Amino acid sequence: MGKLLRPNRKVGIIGYGAYVPMYRIKAEEIGRVWGVSSFPIQEKSVPGLDEDTITIGIEAARNALKRAQIDPKLIRAIWLGTESKPYAVKPSGTVIAEAIGATPDVNAADFEFACKAGTEAIQAAIGFVGSGMADYAMAIGADTSQGRPGDHLEFTAAAGGAAYILAPKISETVAYFEASYSYVTDTPDFWRRQHEHYPRHGNRFTGEPAYFHQIINAAKTLMEELGYSPNDFDYAVFHQPNVKFPLTAAKILGIPKEKVLPGLLSGIIGNTYSGATLVGVSAVLDIAKPGDRILWVSFGSGAGSDAFSLVVQDAIEEKRDLAPKTMDYVNRKKYIDYALYAKHRGKYIM
């Protein structure tokens, strides 16, 4: 039996949508406060006072519906992947389902697996649709991530997300999944215990044994099992906690950076955690041509990666303009200083 994950019927994406908050803070402004002069990114997104993971998920879901052009009541599952849900006990998926008019005949749940919770929801949705249990399922990855004041995570922890509506592969789907693969180990690189406000990280574990080990093994296994090489992919989107890591992963795999840059947004919006690869792929779908193949590899601390091979279909040409594009949100920005940023993120509550 092979290692690839393949459903009984081919599954595609019939609608997708992203959302990134308008507010931004420059890395140099954070550095000014903490006396730091070198930064992993240029600037990052900051949620407004009235924004959280649920509102981000709703905006992304509405954009996905605009492209899918289906009745929301046909969606039989809505799964939100996040590590920053507003409620410790109360699902966020139900709020999103209600807001978009998908209730009550729907399965709803929140997924957790650090930054790969969004692709965990994608994997589950592929199984749900691929098994024939449903014709439509929505997977969302969204976060309003937090970094302890003064910690190096504060430079990158950002907000944003994307939603994907999955359906059986038909002419109306904008892309379809050839196969997927998941790779998981127990690696203590990043965690947050119950009742703790900010995450902790095991510095020496975050790179080689965590991010790179999972990403490289997931990508290599997927390609080997499919009989593909890096040359078979037109784009590659990796989890992006910063700019350096995904570019380094691409170099190790033999993928030119030109294939990575279109979906590499962390330098200008930060690390959106569970939304990171989903937002990156949405940006690629906004510009990809029919027949293009996308390598999509997420990463979640703790640790693991989901890898997908995605092929773009003809319907992308007529559907991509039905909702705001990812770069429309990226380019819509209003800068704030550290004081306003601290207020928006509740950092005065220690």
C-alpha positions as a printed Julia matrix, in Angstrom:
350×3 Matrix{Float64}:
   0.0    0.0     0.0
   1.4    3.41   -0.96
   1.92   6.32    1.39
  -0.21   8.81   -0.52
  -3.67   9.84    0.64
  -6.16   9.49   -2.21
  -9.97   9.58   -1.94
 -12.38   7.25   -3.77
 -13.4   10.05   -6.14
 -11.32  13.0    -7.28
 -11.8   16.18   -5.26
 -11.34  19.77   -6.37
 -11.7   23.33   -5.14
 -14.91  24.96   -6.37
 -14.42  28.21   -4.47
 -11.69  29.92   -2.47
 -11.29  33.23   -0.71
  -8.84  35.04    1.54
  -8.92  37.89    4.04
  -6.14  39.94    5.62
  -6.84  42.76    8.11
  -6.13  46.33    6.99
  -3.87  47.42    9.85
  -0.07  47.01    9.63
   2.88  47.61   11.9
   6.41  47.88   10.54
   9.06  45.6    12.0
  11.28  48.62   12.6
   8.57  50.12   14.84
   8.58  46.99   17.01
  12.38  47.07   16.93
  12.37  50.7    18.03
  10.53  49.77   21.21
  12.71  46.77   22.05
  16.07  47.99   20.78
  16.36  45.52   17.91
  17.8   46.49   14.52
  17.54  43.33   12.36
  14.18  41.86   11.39
  12.89  38.61    9.81
  10.17  40.46    7.83
   9.31  44.03    6.77
   5.88  44.45    8.33
   2.88  42.45    9.5
  -0.9   42.56    9.63
  -2.72  43.43   12.84
  -6.41  42.64   13.48
  -8.7   45.56   14.24
 -10.41  45.94   17.59
 -13.53  44.35   16.1
 -11.71  41.5    14.34
 -10.89  38.0    15.53
 -10.44  34.54   14.03
 -14.2   34.16   13.54
 -14.64  37.44   11.63
 -11.6   36.63    9.48
 -13.08  33.19    8.77
 -16.45  34.69    7.84
 -14.93  37.17    5.38
 -12.82  34.44    3.74
 -15.81  32.07    3.62
 -18.01  34.7     1.95
 -15.35  35.28   -0.7
 -15.1   31.52   -1.29
 -18.88  31.37   -1.76
 -18.76  34.19   -4.32
 -16.4   32.09   -6.43
 -18.13  28.77   -5.78
 -21.54  30.17   -6.83
 -23.43  27.58   -4.8
 -26.18  27.74   -2.19
 -24.42  27.72    1.22
 -27.01  25.22    2.47
 -25.42  22.62    0.19
 -22.24  22.73    2.29
 -22.33  19.76    4.67
 -19.2   20.52    6.71
 -17.47  23.71    7.86
 -14.18  23.14    9.64
 -11.99  25.91   11.01
  -8.31  25.31   11.68
  -6.87  27.76   14.2
  -4.83  28.12   17.38
  -6.39  31.44   18.37
 -10.12  30.8    18.58
 -12.02  33.36   20.67
 -13.65  30.76   22.93
 -11.9   28.04   24.91
 -15.18  26.12   25.05
 -17.6   26.94   22.22
 -16.91  26.14   18.59
 -16.09  28.91   16.16
 -17.15  26.84   13.16
 -20.81  27.08   14.18
 -20.67  30.89   14.2
 -19.16  30.93   10.71
 -21.74  28.41    9.48
 -24.58  30.54   10.84
 -23.13  33.76    9.41
 -22.91  32.42    5.87
 -26.34  30.73    5.97
 -25.16  27.12    6.01
 -27.02  25.93    9.14
 -28.57  23.68   10.36
 -27.82  20.69    8.09
 -24.07  20.92    8.47
 -21.2   19.42   10.45
 -19.06  22.05   12.18
 -15.88  21.8    14.22
 -12.62  23.53   15.1
  -9.32  21.83   14.26
  -6.06  22.3    16.15
  -2.52  21.45   15.08
  -0.56  24.65   15.54
   0.05  26.26   12.13
  -1.14  23.31   10.06
  -4.64  23.19   11.49
  -5.96  24.73    8.27
  -4.52  21.97    6.09
  -5.74  19.38    8.59
  -9.22  20.72    7.82
  -8.41  20.46    4.09
  -7.37  16.81    4.52
 -10.6   16.04    6.37
 -12.69  17.84    3.75
 -11.0   15.85    0.97
 -11.96  12.67    2.81
 -15.52  13.87    3.45
 -16.14  14.76   -0.18
 -13.98  12.02   -1.64
 -15.87   9.31    0.23
 -19.21  10.52   -1.11
 -20.57  11.54    2.31
 -21.0   15.09    0.99
 -20.71  17.02   -2.24
 -19.43  20.2    -0.59
 -17.25  20.82    2.46
 -15.51  24.02    3.58
 -12.08  24.15    5.2
 -10.75  27.37    6.72
  -7.36  28.28    8.15
  -7.27  31.52   10.14
  -5.43  33.01   13.1
  -4.84  36.16   15.1
  -1.53  34.95   16.48
   0.23  36.33   19.53
   3.86  36.89   20.46
   5.08  37.8    23.92
   6.18  41.47   24.08
   9.89  41.62   23.28
  10.03  38.02   22.06
  11.28  37.49   18.5
   7.88  35.96   17.64
   6.36  39.41   18.1
   7.97  40.53   14.84
   6.08  37.92   12.81
   2.89  36.85   14.65
   0.13  38.22   12.41
  -3.51  37.82   11.37
  -5.3   36.52    8.29
  -6.89  33.47    6.75
  -8.4   31.75    3.75
 -11.32  29.42    3.03
 -11.68  26.63    0.48
 -14.89  24.94   -0.62
 -14.19  21.41   -1.82
 -16.36  19.46   -4.24
 -16.06  16.45   -6.57
 -13.77  17.32   -9.51
 -15.95  18.76  -12.27
 -15.56  21.45  -14.92
 -16.61  24.11  -12.37
 -13.79  23.33   -9.94
 -10.87  25.79  -10.25
  -8.26  23.17   -9.32
  -8.13  19.55   -8.19
  -6.01  17.52   -5.78
  -3.88  14.81   -7.38
  -2.88  13.4    -4.0
  -1.8   14.41   -0.5
   0.51  13.12    2.21
   0.94  13.82    5.93
   4.16  13.49    7.93
   4.11  13.78   11.74
   6.61  13.41   14.61
   6.63  14.44   18.27
   9.0   17.42   18.27
   8.79  20.02   21.1
   9.55  23.19   19.16
   6.64  25.49   20.05
   3.75  25.2    22.5
   1.31  27.04   24.74
  -0.18  25.44   27.83
  -3.75  25.88   28.97
  -4.38  29.34   30.5
  -1.09  30.75   29.17
  -1.53  33.88   27.04
   1.65  33.62   24.99
   3.39  30.63   23.37
   6.84  29.34   24.23
   9.43  27.9    21.9
  12.39  25.56   22.2
  14.82  27.65   20.16
  17.16  24.93   18.92
  14.25  22.68   17.94
  12.4   25.17   15.74
  14.59  24.86   12.63
  16.3   21.64   11.57
  14.43  19.0    13.65
  11.03  20.68   13.33
  10.31  22.89   10.31
  12.87  21.54    7.85
  12.6   17.88    8.83
   8.82  17.82    8.41
   8.61  20.04    5.31
  11.4   18.29    3.38
  10.21  14.78    4.18
   6.59  15.58    3.33
   7.5   17.23    0.04
  10.0   14.55   -1.01
   7.63  11.69   -0.19
   4.77  13.28   -2.11
   6.95  13.85   -5.17
   8.55  10.41   -5.04
   5.21   8.62   -4.67
   3.76  10.61   -7.58
   6.86  10.09   -9.69
   7.41  13.86   -9.96
  10.45  16.09   -9.7
  10.57  19.8    -8.81
  10.47  20.53  -12.54
   6.9   19.18  -12.67
   5.64  22.02  -10.45
   5.01  25.57  -11.62
   4.55  26.99   -8.11
   5.46  25.95   -4.58
   3.92  27.27   -1.36
   5.51  26.37    1.96
   4.6   27.34    5.5
   6.12  30.76    6.02
   6.99  31.76    9.6
   9.42  34.19    7.95
  10.94  34.7     4.51
  14.17  32.76    5.04
  12.72  29.34    6.0
  10.53  28.67    2.93
  13.24  29.9     0.55
  15.77  27.62    2.25
  13.37  24.66    2.05
  12.89  25.33   -1.65
  16.66  25.44   -2.2
  17.11  22.1    -0.4
  14.41  20.56   -2.6
  15.87  22.04   -5.78
  12.96  24.42   -6.43
  13.86  27.84   -7.91
  12.82  30.77   -5.74
  10.85  32.19   -8.69
   8.32  29.4    -8.12
   8.04  30.29   -4.42
   7.89  34.09   -4.43
   4.3   34.48   -5.8
   2.89  32.71   -2.73
   5.43  33.98   -0.21
   3.6   36.77    1.61
   5.03  36.59    5.13
   7.52  39.38    4.46
   4.7   41.89    4.07
   1.81  40.46    6.13
   3.67  38.32    8.69
   3.05  34.74    9.75
  -0.7   34.09    9.72
  -0.12  30.68   11.34
  -3.02  28.38   10.34
  -3.78  30.71    7.47
  -0.21  30.96    6.16
  -0.14  28.38    3.36
  -3.85  28.75    2.61
  -3.42  32.48    1.98
  -0.27  31.8    -0.05
  -2.07  29.29   -2.27
  -4.99  31.7    -2.74
  -2.52  34.32   -4.03
  -1.12  31.76   -6.48
  -4.59  30.75   -7.69
  -5.26  34.43   -8.39
  -2.51  34.39  -11.06
  -2.09  30.74  -12.12
  -2.97  29.42  -15.56
  -4.99  26.27  -16.35
  -2.71  23.24  -16.25
  -0.29  24.74  -13.72
   0.7   22.39  -10.91
   1.16  23.7    -7.36
   3.19  22.03   -4.6
   1.58  22.96   -1.27
   3.32  22.02    2.0
   2.17  23.23    5.42
   3.91  22.92    8.77
   2.6   22.83   12.3
   4.68  22.86   15.46
   4.63  19.76   17.55
   5.26  18.76   14.67
   4.02  17.82   11.22
   3.4   18.73    7.59
   0.65  18.16    5.03
   1.73  18.09    1.39
  -0.58  18.43   -1.63
  -0.24  18.36   -5.39
  -2.82  20.72   -6.87
  -3.56  21.12  -10.6
  -5.26  24.3   -11.86
  -8.31  23.91  -14.12
  -9.93  26.06  -16.84
 -12.62  27.43  -14.5
 -10.04  29.56  -12.71
 -10.16  32.06  -15.56
 -13.83  32.9   -15.06
 -13.98  32.59  -11.26
 -10.93  34.42   -9.93
 -12.49  37.85  -10.49
 -15.75  37.03   -8.69
 -14.3   38.04   -5.3
 -11.53  40.32   -4.03
  -8.1   38.88   -4.79
  -5.59  38.13   -2.06
  -3.28  40.95   -3.1
  -6.2   43.39   -2.9
  -6.21  42.75    0.86
  -2.42  42.7     1.11
  -2.14  46.08   -0.61
  -4.98  47.65    1.44
  -3.14  48.88    4.5
  -3.12  51.43    7.29
  -0.03  51.74    9.47
  -0.22  52.0    13.24
   2.42  52.58   15.93
   3.36  50.24   18.76
   0.98  51.88   21.23
  -2.05  51.26   19.01
  -0.74  47.81   18.16
  -0.49  46.97   21.88
  -4.07  48.18   22.33
  -5.36  46.15   19.38
  -3.65  42.99   20.63
  -4.48  43.46   24.31
  -0.8   43.47   25.26
  -1.43  45.68   28.26
  -3.03  42.61   29.87
   0.01  40.6    30.96
